[in-house]
Coordinates of C-alpha atoms and ligand atoms in Angstrom, one line a residue:
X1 CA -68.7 -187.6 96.8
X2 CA -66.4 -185.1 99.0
X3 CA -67.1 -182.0 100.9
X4 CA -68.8 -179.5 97.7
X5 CA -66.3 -176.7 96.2
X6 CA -67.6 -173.8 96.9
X7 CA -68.2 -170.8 94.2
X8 CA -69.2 -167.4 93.6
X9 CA -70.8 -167.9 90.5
X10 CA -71.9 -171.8 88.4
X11 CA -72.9 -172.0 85.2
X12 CA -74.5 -174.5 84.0
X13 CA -73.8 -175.5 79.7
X14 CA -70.9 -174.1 77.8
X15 CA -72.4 -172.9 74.9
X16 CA -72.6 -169.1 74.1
X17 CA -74.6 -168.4 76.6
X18 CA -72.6 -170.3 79.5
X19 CA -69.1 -170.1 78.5
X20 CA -69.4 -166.5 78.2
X21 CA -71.0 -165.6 81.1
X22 CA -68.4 -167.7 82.7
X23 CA -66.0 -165.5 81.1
X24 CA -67.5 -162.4 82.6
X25 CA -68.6 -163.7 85.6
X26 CA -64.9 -164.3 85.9
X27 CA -63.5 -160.8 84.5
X28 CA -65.7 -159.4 87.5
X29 CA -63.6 -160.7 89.9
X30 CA -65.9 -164.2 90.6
X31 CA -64.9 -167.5 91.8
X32 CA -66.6 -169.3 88.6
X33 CA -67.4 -173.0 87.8
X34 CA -68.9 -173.9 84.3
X35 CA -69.8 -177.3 83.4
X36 CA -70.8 -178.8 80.4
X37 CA -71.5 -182.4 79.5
X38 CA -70.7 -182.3 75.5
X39 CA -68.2 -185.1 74.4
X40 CA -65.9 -185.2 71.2
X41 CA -65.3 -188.6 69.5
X42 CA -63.0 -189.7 71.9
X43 CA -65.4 -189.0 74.8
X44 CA -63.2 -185.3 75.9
X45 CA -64.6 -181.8 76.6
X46 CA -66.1 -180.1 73.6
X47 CA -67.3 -177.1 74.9
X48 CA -69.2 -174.5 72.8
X49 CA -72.3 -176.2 72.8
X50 CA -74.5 -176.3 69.7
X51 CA -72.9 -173.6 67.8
X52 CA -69.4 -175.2 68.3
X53 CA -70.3 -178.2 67.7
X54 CA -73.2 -179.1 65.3
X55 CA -74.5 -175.5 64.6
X56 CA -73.0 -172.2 63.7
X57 CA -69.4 -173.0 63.2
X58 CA -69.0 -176.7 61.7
X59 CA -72.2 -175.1 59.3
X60 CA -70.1 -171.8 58.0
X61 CA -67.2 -174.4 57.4
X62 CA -69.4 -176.3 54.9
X63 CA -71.0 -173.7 53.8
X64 CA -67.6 -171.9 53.0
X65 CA -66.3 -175.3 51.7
X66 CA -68.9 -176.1 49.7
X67 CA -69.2 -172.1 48.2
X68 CA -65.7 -172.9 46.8
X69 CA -66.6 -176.5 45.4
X70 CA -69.1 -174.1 43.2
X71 CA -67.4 -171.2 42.3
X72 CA -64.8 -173.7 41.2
X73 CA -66.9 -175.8 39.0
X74 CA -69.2 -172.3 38.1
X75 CA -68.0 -169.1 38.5
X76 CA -64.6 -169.3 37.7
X77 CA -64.5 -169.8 34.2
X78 CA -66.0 -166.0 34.0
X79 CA -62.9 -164.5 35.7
X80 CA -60.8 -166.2 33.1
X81 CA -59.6 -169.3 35.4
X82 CA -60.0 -172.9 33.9
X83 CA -60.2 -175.7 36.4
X84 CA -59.8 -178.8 34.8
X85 CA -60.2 -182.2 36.3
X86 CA -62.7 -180.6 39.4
X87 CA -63.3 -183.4 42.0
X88 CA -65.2 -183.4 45.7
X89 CA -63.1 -185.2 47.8
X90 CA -66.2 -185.0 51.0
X91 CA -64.0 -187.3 53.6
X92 CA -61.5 -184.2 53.5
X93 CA -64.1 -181.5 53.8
X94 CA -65.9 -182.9 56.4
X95 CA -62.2 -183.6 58.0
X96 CA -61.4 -179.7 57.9
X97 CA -65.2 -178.8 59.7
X98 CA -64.1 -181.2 62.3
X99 CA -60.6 -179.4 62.7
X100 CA -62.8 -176.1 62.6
X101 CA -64.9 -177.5 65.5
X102 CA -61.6 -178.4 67.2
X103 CA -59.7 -174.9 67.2
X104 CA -63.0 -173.5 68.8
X105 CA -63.3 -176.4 71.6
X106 CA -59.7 -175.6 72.2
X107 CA -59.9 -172.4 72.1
X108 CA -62.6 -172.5 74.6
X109 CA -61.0 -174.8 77.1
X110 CA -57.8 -172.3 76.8
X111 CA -59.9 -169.2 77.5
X112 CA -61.4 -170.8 80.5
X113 CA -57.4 -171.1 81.9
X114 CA -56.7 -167.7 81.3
X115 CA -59.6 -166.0 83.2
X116 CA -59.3 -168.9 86.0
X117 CA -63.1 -170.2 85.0
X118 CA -62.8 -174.2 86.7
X119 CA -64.5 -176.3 84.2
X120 CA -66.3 -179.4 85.0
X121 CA -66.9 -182.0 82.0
X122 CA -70.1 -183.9 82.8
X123 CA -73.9 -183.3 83.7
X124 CA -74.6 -180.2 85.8
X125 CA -78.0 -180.8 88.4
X126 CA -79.4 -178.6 90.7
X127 CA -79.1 -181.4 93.8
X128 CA -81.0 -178.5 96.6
X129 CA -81.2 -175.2 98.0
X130 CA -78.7 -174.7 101.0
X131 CA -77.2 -172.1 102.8
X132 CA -78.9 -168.9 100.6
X133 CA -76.9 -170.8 97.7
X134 CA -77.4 -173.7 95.9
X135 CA -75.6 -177.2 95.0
X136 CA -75.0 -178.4 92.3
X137 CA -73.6 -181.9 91.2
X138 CA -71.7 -182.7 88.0
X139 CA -72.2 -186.6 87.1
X140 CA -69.3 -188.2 84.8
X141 CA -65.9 -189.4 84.9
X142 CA -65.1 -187.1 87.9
X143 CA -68.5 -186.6 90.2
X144 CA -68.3 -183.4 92.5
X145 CA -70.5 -181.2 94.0
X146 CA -70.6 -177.8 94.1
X147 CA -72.2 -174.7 96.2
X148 CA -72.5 -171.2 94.6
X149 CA -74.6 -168.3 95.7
X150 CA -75.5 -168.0 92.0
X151 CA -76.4 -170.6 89.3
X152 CA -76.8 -169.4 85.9
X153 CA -78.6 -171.7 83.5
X154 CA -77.6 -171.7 80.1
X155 CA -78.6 -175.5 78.9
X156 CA -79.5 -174.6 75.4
X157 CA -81.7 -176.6 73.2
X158 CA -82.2 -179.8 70.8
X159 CA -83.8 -179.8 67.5
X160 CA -87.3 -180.6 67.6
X161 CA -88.8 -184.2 65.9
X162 CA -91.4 -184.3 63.7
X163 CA -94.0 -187.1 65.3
X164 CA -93.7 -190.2 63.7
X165 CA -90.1 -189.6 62.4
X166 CA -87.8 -189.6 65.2
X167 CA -84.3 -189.0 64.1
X168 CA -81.9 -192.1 63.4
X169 CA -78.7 -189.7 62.3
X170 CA -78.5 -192.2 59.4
X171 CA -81.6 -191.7 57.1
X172 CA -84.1 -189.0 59.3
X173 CA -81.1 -186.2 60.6
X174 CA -81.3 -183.3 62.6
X175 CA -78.8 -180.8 62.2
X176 CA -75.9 -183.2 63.6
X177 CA -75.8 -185.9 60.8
X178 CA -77.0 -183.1 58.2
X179 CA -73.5 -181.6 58.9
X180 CA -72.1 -185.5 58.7
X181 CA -73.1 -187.3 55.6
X182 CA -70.5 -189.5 54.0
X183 CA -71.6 -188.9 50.4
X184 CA -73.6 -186.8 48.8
X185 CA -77.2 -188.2 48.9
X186 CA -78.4 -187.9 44.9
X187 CA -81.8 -186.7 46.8
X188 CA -82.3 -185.0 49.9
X189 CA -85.1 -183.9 50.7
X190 CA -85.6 -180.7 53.8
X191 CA -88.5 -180.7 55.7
X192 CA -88.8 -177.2 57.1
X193 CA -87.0 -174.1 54.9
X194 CA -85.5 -172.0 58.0
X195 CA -82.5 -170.9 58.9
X196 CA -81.2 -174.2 59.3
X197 CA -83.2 -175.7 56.5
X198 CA -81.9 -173.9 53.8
X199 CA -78.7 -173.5 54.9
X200 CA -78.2 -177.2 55.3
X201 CA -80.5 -177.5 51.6
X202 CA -77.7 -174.9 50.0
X203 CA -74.6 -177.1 51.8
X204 CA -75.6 -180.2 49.8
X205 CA -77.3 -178.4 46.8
X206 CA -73.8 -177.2 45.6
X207 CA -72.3 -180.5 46.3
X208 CA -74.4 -182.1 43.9
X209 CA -77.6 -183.5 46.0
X210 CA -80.8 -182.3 44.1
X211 CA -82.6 -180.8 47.2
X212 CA -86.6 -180.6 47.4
X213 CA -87.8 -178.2 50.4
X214 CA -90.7 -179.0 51.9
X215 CA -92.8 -176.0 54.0
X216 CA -96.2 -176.3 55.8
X217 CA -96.5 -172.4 55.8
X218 CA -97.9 -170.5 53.0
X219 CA -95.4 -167.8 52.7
X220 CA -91.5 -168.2 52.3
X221 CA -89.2 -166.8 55.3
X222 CA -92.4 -165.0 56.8
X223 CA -90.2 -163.7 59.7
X224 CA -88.2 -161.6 56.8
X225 CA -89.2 -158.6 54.7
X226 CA -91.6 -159.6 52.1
X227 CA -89.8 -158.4 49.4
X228 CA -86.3 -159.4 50.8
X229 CA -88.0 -162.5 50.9
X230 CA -89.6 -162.5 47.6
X231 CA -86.3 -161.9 46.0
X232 CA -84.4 -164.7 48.0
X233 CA -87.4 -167.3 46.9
X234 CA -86.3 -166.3 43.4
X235 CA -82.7 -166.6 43.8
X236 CA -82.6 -169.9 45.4
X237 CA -84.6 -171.0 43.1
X238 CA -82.8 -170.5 39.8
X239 CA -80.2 -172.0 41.7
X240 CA -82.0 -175.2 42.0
X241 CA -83.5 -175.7 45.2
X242 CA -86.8 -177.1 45.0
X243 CA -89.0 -175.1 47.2
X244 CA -92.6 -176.8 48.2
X245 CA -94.6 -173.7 50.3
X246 CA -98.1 -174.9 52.0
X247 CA -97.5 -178.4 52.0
X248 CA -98.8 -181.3 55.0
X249 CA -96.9 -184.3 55.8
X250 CA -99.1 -186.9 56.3
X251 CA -96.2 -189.5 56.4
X252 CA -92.7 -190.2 57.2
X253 CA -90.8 -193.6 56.9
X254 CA -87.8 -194.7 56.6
X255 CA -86.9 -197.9 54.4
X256 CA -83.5 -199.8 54.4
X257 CA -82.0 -197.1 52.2
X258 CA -84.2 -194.4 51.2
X259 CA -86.9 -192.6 53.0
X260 CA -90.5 -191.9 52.0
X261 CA -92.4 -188.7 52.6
X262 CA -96.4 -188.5 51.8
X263 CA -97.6 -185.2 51.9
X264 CA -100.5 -183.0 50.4
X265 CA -99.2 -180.1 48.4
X266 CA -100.7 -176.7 48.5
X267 CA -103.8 -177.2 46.4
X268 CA -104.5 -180.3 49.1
X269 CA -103.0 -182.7 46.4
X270 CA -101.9 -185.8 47.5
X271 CA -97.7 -186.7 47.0
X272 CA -94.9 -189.0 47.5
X273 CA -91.4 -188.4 47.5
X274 CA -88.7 -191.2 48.1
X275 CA -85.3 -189.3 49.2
X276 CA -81.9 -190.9 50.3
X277 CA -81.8 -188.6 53.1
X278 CA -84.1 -186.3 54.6
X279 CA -83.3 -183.7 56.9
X280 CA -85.8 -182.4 59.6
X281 CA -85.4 -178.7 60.7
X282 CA -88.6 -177.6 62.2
X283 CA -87.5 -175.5 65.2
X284 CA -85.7 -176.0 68.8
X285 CA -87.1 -176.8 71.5
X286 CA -85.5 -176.0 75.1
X287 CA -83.8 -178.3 76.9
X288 CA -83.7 -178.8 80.5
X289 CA -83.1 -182.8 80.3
X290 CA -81.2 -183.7 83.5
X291 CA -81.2 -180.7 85.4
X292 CA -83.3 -181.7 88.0
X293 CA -85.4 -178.4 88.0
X294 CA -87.7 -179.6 90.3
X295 CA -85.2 -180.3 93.2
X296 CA -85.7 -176.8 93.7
X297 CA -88.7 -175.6 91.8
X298 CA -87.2 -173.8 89.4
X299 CA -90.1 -172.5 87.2
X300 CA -90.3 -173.3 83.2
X301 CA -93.1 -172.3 81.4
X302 CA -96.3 -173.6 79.4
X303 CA -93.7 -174.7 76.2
X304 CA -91.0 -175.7 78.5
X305 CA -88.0 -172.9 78.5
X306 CA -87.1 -171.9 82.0
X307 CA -89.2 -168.5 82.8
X308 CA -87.5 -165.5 83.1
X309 CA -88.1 -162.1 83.5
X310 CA -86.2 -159.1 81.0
X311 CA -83.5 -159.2 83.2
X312 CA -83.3 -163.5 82.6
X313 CA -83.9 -163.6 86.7
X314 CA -85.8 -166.9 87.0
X315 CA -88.0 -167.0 90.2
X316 CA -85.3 -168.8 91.8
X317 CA -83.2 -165.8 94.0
X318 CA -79.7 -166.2 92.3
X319 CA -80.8 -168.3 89.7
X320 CA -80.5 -167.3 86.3
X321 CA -81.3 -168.7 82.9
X322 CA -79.8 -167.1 79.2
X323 CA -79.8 -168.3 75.4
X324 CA -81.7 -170.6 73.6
X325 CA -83.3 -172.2 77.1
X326 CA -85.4 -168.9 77.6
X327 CA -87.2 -167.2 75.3
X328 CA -86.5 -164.9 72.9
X329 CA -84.7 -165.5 69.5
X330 CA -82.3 -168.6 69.0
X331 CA -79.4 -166.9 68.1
X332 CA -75.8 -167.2 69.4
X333 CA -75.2 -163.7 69.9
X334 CA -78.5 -163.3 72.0
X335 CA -77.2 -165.6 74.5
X336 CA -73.5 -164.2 74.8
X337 CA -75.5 -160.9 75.2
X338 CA -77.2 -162.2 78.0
X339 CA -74.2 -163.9 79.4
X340 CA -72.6 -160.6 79.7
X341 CA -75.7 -159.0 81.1
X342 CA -76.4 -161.7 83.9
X343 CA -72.8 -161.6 84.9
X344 CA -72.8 -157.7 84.9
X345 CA -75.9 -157.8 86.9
X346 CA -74.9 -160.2 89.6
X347 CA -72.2 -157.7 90.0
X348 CA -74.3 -155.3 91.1
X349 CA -73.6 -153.5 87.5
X350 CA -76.5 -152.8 84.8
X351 CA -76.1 -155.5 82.0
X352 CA -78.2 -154.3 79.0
X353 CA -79.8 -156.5 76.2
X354 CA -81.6 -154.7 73.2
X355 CA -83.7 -156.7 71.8
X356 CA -84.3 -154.2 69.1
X357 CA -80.8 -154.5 67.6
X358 CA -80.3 -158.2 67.2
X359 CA -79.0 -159.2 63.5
X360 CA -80.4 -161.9 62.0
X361 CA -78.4 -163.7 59.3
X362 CA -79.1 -166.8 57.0
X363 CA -76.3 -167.7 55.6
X364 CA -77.4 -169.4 52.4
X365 CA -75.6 -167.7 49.1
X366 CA -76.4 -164.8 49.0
X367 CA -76.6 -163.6 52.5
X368 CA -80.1 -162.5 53.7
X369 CA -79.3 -160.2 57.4
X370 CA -81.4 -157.9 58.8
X371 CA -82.1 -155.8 62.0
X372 CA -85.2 -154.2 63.0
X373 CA -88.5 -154.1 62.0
X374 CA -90.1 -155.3 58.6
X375 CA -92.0 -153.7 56.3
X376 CA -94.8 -155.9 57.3
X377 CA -95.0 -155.3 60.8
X378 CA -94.7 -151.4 60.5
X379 CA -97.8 -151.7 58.0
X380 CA -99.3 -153.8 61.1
X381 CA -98.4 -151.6 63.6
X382 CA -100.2 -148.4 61.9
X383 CA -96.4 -146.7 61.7
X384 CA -95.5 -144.3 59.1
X385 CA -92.7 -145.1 57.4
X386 CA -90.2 -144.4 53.9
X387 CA -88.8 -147.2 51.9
X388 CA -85.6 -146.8 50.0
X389 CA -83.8 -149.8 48.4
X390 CA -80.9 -149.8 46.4
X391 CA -79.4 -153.3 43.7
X392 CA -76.2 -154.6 44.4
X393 CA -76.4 -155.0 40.3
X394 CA -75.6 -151.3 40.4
X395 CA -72.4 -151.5 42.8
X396 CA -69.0 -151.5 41.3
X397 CA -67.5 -153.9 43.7
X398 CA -70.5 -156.2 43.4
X399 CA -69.5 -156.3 39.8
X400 CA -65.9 -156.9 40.1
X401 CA -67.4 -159.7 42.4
X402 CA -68.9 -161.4 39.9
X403 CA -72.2 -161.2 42.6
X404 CA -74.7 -159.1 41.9
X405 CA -77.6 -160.0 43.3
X406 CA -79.6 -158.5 45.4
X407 CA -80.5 -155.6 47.4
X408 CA -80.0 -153.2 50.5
X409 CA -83.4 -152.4 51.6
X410 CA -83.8 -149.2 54.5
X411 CA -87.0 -148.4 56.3
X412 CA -87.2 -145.5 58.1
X413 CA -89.7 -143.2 60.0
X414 CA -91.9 -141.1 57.9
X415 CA -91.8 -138.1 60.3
X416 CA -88.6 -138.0 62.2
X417 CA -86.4 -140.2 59.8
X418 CA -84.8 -142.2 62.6
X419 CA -83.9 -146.1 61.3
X420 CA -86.8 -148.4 61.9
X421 CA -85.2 -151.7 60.4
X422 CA -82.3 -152.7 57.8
X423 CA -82.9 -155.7 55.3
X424 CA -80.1 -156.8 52.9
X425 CA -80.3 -160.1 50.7
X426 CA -77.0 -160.3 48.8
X427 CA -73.4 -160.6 49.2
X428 CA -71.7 -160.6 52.4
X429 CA -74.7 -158.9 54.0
X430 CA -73.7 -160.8 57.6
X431 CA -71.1 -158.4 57.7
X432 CA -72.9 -155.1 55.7
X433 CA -75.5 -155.8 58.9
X434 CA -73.3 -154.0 61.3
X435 CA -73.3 -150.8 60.7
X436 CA -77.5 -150.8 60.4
X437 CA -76.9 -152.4 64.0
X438 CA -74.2 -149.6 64.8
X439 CA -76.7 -146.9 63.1
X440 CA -79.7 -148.2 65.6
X441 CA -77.8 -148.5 68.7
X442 CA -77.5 -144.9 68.2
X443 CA -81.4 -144.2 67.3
X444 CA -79.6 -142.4 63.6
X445 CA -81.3 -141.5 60.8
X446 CA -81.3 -142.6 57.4
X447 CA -79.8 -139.2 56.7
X448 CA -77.0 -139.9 58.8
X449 CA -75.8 -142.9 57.2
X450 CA -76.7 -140.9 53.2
X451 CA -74.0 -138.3 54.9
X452 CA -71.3 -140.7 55.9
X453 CA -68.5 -141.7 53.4
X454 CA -68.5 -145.1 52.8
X455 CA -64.8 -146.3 51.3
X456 CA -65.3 -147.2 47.5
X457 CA -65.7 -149.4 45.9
X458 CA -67.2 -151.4 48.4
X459 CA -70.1 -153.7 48.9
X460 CA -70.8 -151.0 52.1
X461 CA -72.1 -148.3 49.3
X462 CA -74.9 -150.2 48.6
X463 CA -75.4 -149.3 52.1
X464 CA -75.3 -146.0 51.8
X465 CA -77.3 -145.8 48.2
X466 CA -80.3 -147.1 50.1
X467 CA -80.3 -144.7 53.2
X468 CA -79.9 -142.1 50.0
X469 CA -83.4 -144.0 48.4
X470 CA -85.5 -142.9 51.4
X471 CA -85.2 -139.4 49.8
X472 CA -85.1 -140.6 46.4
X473 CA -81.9 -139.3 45.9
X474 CA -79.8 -142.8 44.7
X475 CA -76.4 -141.8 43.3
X476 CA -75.8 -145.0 41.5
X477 CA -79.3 -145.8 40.3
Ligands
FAD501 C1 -77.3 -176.0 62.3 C2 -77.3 -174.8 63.1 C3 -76.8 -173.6 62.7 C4 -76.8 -172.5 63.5 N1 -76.3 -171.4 63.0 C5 -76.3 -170.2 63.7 C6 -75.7 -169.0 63.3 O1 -75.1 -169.0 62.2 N2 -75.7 -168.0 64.1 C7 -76.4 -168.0 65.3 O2 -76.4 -166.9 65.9 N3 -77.0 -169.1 65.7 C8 -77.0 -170.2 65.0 N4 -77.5 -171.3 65.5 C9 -78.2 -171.3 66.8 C10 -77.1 -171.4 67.9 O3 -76.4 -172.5 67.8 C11 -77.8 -171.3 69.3 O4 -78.7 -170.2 69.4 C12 -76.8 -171.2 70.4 O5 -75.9 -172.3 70.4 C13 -77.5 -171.2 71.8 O6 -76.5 -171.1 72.8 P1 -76.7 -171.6 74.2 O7 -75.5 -171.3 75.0 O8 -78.0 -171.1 74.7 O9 -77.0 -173.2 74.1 P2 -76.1 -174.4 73.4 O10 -75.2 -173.9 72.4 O11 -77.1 -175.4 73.0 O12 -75.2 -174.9 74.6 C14 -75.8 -175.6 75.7 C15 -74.7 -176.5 76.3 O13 -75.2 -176.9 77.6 C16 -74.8 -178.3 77.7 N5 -75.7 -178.9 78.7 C17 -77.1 -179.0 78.6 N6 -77.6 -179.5 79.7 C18 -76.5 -179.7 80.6 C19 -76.4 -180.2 81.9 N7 -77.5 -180.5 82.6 N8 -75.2 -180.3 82.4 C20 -74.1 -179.9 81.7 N9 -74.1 -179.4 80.4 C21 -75.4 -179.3 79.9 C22 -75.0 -178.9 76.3 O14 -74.2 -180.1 76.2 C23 -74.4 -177.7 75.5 O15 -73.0 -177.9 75.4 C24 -77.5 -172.5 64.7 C25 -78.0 -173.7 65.2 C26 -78.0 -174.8 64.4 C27 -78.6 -176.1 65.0

């Protein structure tokens, strides 16, 4: 190995978190390194992490792929179009997500040119402490070593295994050969109805699998409004996804073709369900394989994500740790927020996170997003608060949609009517989530957005109908 290249700034993982921090890092007038160790086929640089690469992105393109292949065979017969002769040709879908996955590694890899990041493709490892900076050592094709006053970690996560059925990516799949099946299993079963669980159950739902969810927790979504929730347990349920709340797997095992799940439904009832695939999405868990923490004692906690502090300072001087590896929510956008913010505070600038004003989005059809708190936890906390929720059934552009269900649901305080939390199940709501985020940012009040004109028709007005429901004073209902 030579003499190490020295840097301002290294970041270690190219996923949200790293690649944008890199990015800033680098805007701020750094000398930055990133490395990342994800391969494509052909063993290349894929950076983008998870969400590039078998998370957000290649999931949207089947989701969107797959939302055609239905409205196709579905809906368009209502709006007067005839498709005769419908057929899934899955080797070309799949083919487009890679192409998807591509652009964004790509894109990636060009954005690192322009702001001069140097990017390393291998493993990143803290190799020791020197000089009131670190080294770090990138194993793979081409070994270096590098020395930077800062190190910001940004290493992501894996999806978790359920003991006793570790994932084979043929038969048991996390989310990488869930977003990979060569032909549409006639049953899949989903252990786990999460984000990814139902988005993944929806993908393969529409494509013809007949999809059985199976929960351990008593209540569906219990991290959502209870009667966003309610209504989305209803919808995906006509639709045909076979949801099993309260259940305990006993046992997993996989035969030659199929595999076999024994569990006790909710009344403690003992069941067996043979699937042709089943997919396991019971949560992340941090990962930190590889990076040599101990080589100089950086500090992870009792469930394994490096500890940090609200500022992600780990208890490593000028070490620094952001997205899914930390705590906090497992989002994308969280860790490009604390990208930016770690790279503005090693500037000497003050990077800002608000974890109040984080969107959450599922995006199963319809769209459940929200921001802020529930009506549950307001009831919790003892907070006074007014509802107002208004149907998308009773919006004009819903209608001309041909997607009406649903509702925009606004919670606000009972005394000074500032915005306490947003909740929309329906169409689009990923992107009608912006403006409750917009609203909050700027502490407004339900009022505020009642006042604003909101371009018709639009799905937006549904918006605006539900700040006008606080007051009881619904245009359009
Ligand atoms: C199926 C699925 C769908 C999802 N959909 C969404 C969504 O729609 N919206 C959303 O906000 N979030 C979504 N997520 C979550 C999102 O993908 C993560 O929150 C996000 O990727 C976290 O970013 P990160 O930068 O912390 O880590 P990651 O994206 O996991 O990136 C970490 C990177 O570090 C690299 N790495 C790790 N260790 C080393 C090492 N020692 N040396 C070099 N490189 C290393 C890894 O190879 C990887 O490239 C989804 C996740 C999944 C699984």
């Amino acid at each position: 190995m030579s003499t190490s290249k020295q840097f301002d700034v290294v970041v270690i993982g190219a996923g949200p978190g790293g690649y944008i921090a890199a990015i800033r890092a680098a805007q701020l007038g750094f000398s930055v390194a990133c490395i990342d160790e994800w391969a494509n086929a052909k063993g290349g640089p894929a950076p983008g992490g998870t969400c590039t690469n078998v998370g957000c992105i290649p999931s949207k393109a089947l989701l969107q792929s797959s939302e055609h292949f239905e409205h196709a065979g579905h809906a368009f017969k209502e709006h007067g179009i005839d498709v005769a002769g419908l057929s899934l040709n899955l080797p070309q879908m799949l083919k487009r997500k890679e192409t998807v996955v591509k652009q964004n590694n790509d894109g990636i890899l060009y954005l690192f040119k322009k702001n001069k990041v140097t990017f390393f493709h291998g493993r990143g490892a803290f190799a020791g402490a020197a000089d009131g900076g670190y080294t770090v050592s990138v194993t793979g094709a081409n070994a270096e070593s590098l020395q930077a006053k800062h190190v910001i970690v940004a290493t992501g996560s894996n999806a978790r295994e359920l003991p006793g059925a570790p994932f084979d990516e043929k038969l048991i799949l996390s989310n990488t050969g869930a977003l990979a099946i060569d032909a549409v299993p006639a049953k899949l079963g989903v252990i786990g109805a999460g984000v990814i669980g139902l988005e993944m159950g929806s993908v393969w739902r529409r494509l013809g699998a007949e999809v059985t969810v199976l929960e351990g927790l008593p209540t569906f979504l219990g991290a959502v409004d209870e009667q966003i929730a309610k209504e989305a347990h209803k919808l995906f349920t006509k639709q045909g996804l076979n949801i099993n709340l309260g259940v305990k797997i006993s046992k997993v095992s996989a035969g030659k073709n199929d595999v076999t799940v024994e569990y006790a439904d909710s009344t403690g009832a003992a069941q067996k369900a043979v699937f042709d695939k089943l997919i396991i999405s019971i949560g992340r868990v941090p990962n930190t394989n590889g990076l040599n923490a101990d080589a100089v004692g950086l500090k992870l906690d009792e469930r394994g994500f490096i500890a940090v502090d609200d500022d992600c300072k780990t208890n490593l001087p000028g070490v620094w740790a952001v997205g899914d590896v930390v705590r906090g929510p497992m989002l994308a956008h969280k860790a490009e927020e604390e990208g930016v913010a770690v790279a503005e505070r090693i500037a000497g600038q003050h990077g800002h996170t608000n974890f109040n004003t984080i969107p959450w989005v599922i995006y199963t059809s319809p769209e459940i997003a929200w921001v802020g708190q529930t009506e549950q936890q307001l009831k919790a906390a003892g907070v006074a608060y007014k509802a107002g929720t208004f149907p998308f059934m009773a919006n004009g552009r819903a209608r001309a949609l041909g997607d009406t269900s649903g509702m925009v649901k606004f919670l606000a305080d009972a005394t000074t009517d500032e915005i306490l939390g947003v909740h929309i199940v329906g169409p689009m709501a990923s992107e009608l989530i912006s403006e409750a985020v917009v609203a909050m940012e700027f502490r407004a009040s339900s009022e505020d957005i009642a006042r604003i004109c909101h371009a018709h028709p639009s799905l937006s007005e549904a918006t605006k109908e539900a700040a006008l429901a606080i007051d009881k004073r619904s245009l359009n209902f």
